[in-house]
PDB file of C-alpha atoms in Angstrom:
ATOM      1  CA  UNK A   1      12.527  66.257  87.707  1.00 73.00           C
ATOM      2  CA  UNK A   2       9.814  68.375  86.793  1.00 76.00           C
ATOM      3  CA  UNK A   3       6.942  67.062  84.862  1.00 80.00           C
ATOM      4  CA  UNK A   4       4.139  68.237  83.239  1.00 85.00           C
ATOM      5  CA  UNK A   5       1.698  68.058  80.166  1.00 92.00           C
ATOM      6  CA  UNK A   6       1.094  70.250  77.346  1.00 94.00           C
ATOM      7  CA  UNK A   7      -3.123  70.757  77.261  1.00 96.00           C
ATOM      8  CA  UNK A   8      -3.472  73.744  75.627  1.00 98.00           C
ATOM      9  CA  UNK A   9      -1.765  76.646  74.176  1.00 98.00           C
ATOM     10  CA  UNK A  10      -3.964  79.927  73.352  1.00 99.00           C
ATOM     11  CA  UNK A  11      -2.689  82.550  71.046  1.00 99.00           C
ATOM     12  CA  UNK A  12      -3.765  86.313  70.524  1.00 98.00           C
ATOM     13  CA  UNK A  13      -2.087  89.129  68.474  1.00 98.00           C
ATOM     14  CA  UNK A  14       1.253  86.979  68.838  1.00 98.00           C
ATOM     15  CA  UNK A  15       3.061  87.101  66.251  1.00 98.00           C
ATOM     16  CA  UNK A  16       0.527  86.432  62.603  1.00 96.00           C
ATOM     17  CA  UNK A  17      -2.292  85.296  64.908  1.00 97.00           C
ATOM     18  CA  UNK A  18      -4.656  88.084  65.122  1.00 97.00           C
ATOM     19  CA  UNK A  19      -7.065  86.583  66.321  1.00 97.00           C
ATOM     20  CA  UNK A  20      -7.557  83.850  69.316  1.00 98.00           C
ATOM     21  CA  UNK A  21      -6.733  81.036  68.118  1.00 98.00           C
ATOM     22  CA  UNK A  22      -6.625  77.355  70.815  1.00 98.00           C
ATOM     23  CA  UNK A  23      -4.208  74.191  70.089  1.00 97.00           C
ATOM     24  CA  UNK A  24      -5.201  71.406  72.032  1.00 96.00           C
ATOM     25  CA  UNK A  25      -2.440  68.977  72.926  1.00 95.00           C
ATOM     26  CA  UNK A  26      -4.185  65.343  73.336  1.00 92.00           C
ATOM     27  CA  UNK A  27      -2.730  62.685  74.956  1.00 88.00           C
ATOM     28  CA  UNK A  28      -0.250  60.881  73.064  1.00 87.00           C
ATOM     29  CA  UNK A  29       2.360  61.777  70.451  1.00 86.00           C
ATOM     30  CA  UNK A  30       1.231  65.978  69.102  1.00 88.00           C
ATOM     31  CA  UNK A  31       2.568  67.239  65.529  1.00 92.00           C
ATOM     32  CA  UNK A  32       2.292  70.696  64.179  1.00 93.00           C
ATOM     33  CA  UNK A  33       2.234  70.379  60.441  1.00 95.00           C
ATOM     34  CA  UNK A  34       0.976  72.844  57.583  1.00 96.00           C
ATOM     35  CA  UNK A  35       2.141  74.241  54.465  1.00 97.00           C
ATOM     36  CA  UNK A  36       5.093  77.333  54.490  1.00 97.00           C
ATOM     37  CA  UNK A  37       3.884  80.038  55.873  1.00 93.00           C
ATOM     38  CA  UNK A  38       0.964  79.265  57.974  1.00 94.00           C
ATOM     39  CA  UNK A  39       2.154  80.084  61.586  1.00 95.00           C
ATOM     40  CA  UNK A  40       4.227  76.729  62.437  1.00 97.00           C
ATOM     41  CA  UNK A  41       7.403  78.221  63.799  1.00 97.00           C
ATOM     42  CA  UNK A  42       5.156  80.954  65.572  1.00 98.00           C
ATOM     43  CA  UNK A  43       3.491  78.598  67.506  1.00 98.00           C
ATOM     44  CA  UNK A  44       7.394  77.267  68.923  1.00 97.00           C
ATOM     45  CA  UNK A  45       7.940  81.021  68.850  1.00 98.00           C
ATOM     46  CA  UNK A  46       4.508  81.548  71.418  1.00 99.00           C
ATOM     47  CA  UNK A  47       5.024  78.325  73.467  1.00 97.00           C
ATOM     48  CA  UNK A  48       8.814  80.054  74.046  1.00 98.00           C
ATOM     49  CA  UNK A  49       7.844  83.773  74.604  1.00 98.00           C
ATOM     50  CA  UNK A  50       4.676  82.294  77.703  1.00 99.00           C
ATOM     51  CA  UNK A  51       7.430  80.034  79.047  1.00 97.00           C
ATOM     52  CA  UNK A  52       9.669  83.298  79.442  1.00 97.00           C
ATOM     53  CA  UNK A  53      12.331  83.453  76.662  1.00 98.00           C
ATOM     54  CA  UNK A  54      13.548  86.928  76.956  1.00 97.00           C
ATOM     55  CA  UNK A  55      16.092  86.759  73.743  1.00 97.00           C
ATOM     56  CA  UNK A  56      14.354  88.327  70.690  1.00 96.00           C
ATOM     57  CA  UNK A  57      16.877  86.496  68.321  1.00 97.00           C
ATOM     58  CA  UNK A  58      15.497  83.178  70.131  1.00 98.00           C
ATOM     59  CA  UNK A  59      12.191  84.789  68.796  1.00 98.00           C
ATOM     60  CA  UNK A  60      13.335  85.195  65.304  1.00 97.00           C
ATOM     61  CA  UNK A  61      12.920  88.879  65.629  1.00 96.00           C
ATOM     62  CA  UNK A  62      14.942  91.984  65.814  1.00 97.00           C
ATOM     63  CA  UNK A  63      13.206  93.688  68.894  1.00 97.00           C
ATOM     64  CA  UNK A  64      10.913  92.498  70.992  1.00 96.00           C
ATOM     65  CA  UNK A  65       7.664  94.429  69.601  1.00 96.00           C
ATOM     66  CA  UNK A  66       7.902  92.065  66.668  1.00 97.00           C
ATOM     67  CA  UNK A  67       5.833  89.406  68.904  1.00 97.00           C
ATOM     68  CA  UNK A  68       3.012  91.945  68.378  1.00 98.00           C
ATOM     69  CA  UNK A  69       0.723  90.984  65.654  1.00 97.00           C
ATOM     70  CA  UNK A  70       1.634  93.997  63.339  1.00 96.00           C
ATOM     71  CA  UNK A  71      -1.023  94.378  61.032  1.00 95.00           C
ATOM     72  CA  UNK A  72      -1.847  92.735  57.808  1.00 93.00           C
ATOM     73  CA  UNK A  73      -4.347  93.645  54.350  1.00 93.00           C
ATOM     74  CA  UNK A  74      -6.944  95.326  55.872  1.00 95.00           C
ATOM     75  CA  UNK A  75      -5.968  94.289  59.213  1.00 96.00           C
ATOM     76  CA  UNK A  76      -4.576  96.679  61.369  1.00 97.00           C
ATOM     77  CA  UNK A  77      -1.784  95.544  64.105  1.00 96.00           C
ATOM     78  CA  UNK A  78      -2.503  94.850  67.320  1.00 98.00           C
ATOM     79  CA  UNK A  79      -0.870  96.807  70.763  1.00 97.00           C
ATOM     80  CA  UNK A  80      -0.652  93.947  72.865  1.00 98.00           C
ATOM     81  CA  UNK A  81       0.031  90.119  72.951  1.00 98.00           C
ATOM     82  CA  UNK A  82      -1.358  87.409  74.904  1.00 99.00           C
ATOM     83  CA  UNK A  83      -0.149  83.531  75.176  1.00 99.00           C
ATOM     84  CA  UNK A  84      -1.315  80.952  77.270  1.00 99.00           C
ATOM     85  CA  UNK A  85       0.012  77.815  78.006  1.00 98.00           C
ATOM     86  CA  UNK A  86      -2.354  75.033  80.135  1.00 97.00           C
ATOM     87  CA  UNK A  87       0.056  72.375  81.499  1.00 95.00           C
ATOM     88  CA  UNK A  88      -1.516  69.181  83.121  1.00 93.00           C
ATOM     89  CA  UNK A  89      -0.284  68.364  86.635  1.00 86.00           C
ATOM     90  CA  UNK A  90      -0.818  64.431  86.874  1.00 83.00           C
ATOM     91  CA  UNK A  91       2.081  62.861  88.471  1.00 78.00           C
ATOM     92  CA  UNK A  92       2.695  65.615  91.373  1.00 74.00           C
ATOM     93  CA  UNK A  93       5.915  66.151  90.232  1.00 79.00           C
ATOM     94  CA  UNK A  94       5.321  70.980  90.417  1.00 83.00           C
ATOM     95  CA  UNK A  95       6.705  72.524  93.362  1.00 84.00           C
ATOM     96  CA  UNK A  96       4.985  71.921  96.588  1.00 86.00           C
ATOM     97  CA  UNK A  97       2.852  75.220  96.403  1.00 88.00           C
ATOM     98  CA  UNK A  98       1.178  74.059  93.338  1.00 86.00           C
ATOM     99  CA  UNK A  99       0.455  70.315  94.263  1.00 85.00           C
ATOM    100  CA  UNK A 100      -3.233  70.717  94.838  1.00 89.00           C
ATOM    101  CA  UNK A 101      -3.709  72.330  91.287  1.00 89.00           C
ATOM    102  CA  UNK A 102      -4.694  69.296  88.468  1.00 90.00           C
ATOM    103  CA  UNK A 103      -4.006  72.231  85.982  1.00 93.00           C
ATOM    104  CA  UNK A 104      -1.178  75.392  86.130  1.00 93.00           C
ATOM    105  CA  UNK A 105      -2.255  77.926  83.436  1.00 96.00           C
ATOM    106  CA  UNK A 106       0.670  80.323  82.664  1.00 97.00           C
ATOM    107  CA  UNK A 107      -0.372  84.232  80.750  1.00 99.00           C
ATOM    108  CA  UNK A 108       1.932  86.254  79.175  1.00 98.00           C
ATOM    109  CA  UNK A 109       1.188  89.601  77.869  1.00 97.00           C
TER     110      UNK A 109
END
């Protein structure tokens, strides 16, 4: 069974993050809590999307160029994306070709 650690997830025009914005994961137990509106189910939405999820309903969009930060007051949108996800490899338990890497960053764009 493959397992890894969450370390980091790094957001950019995904979504209502404009700009980058970095959640560490620390060891132990990790919540994601805020008032409505703030960006929690974008962040599941960004984690998702950099881990591959190709279904735009999955997304909680209606075509995939809703990922794109599209513009808010005074802000205007973005043309590209960019998530990525730093896992922690401590237990050796990645494919063989990645064994000798402590940490697998994975980019979407």
């Amino acid at each position: 069974m493959l397992v890894v650690k969450l370390k980091k997830l790094e957001i950019t025009g995904f979504k209502s993050f404009l700009d980058r914005s970095s959640i560490d994961f620390p060891k132990g137990i990790s919540a994601v809590v805020g008032p409505n509106g703030c960006g929690k189910s974008n962040i599941m939405d960004a984690l998702k999307w950099v881990m591959g999820e190709q279904s735009v309903k999955q997304l909680r969009g209606k075509a995939m160029e809703d990922v794109i930060f599209s513009g808010a007051r005074g802000k205007a949108p973005l043309n590209m994306a960019e998530v990525t996800l730093t896992l922690v490899n401590d237990n050796g338990s990645v494919p063989e070709e990645l064994k000798d890497f402590s940490e697998i960053m994975i980019t979407r764009r």
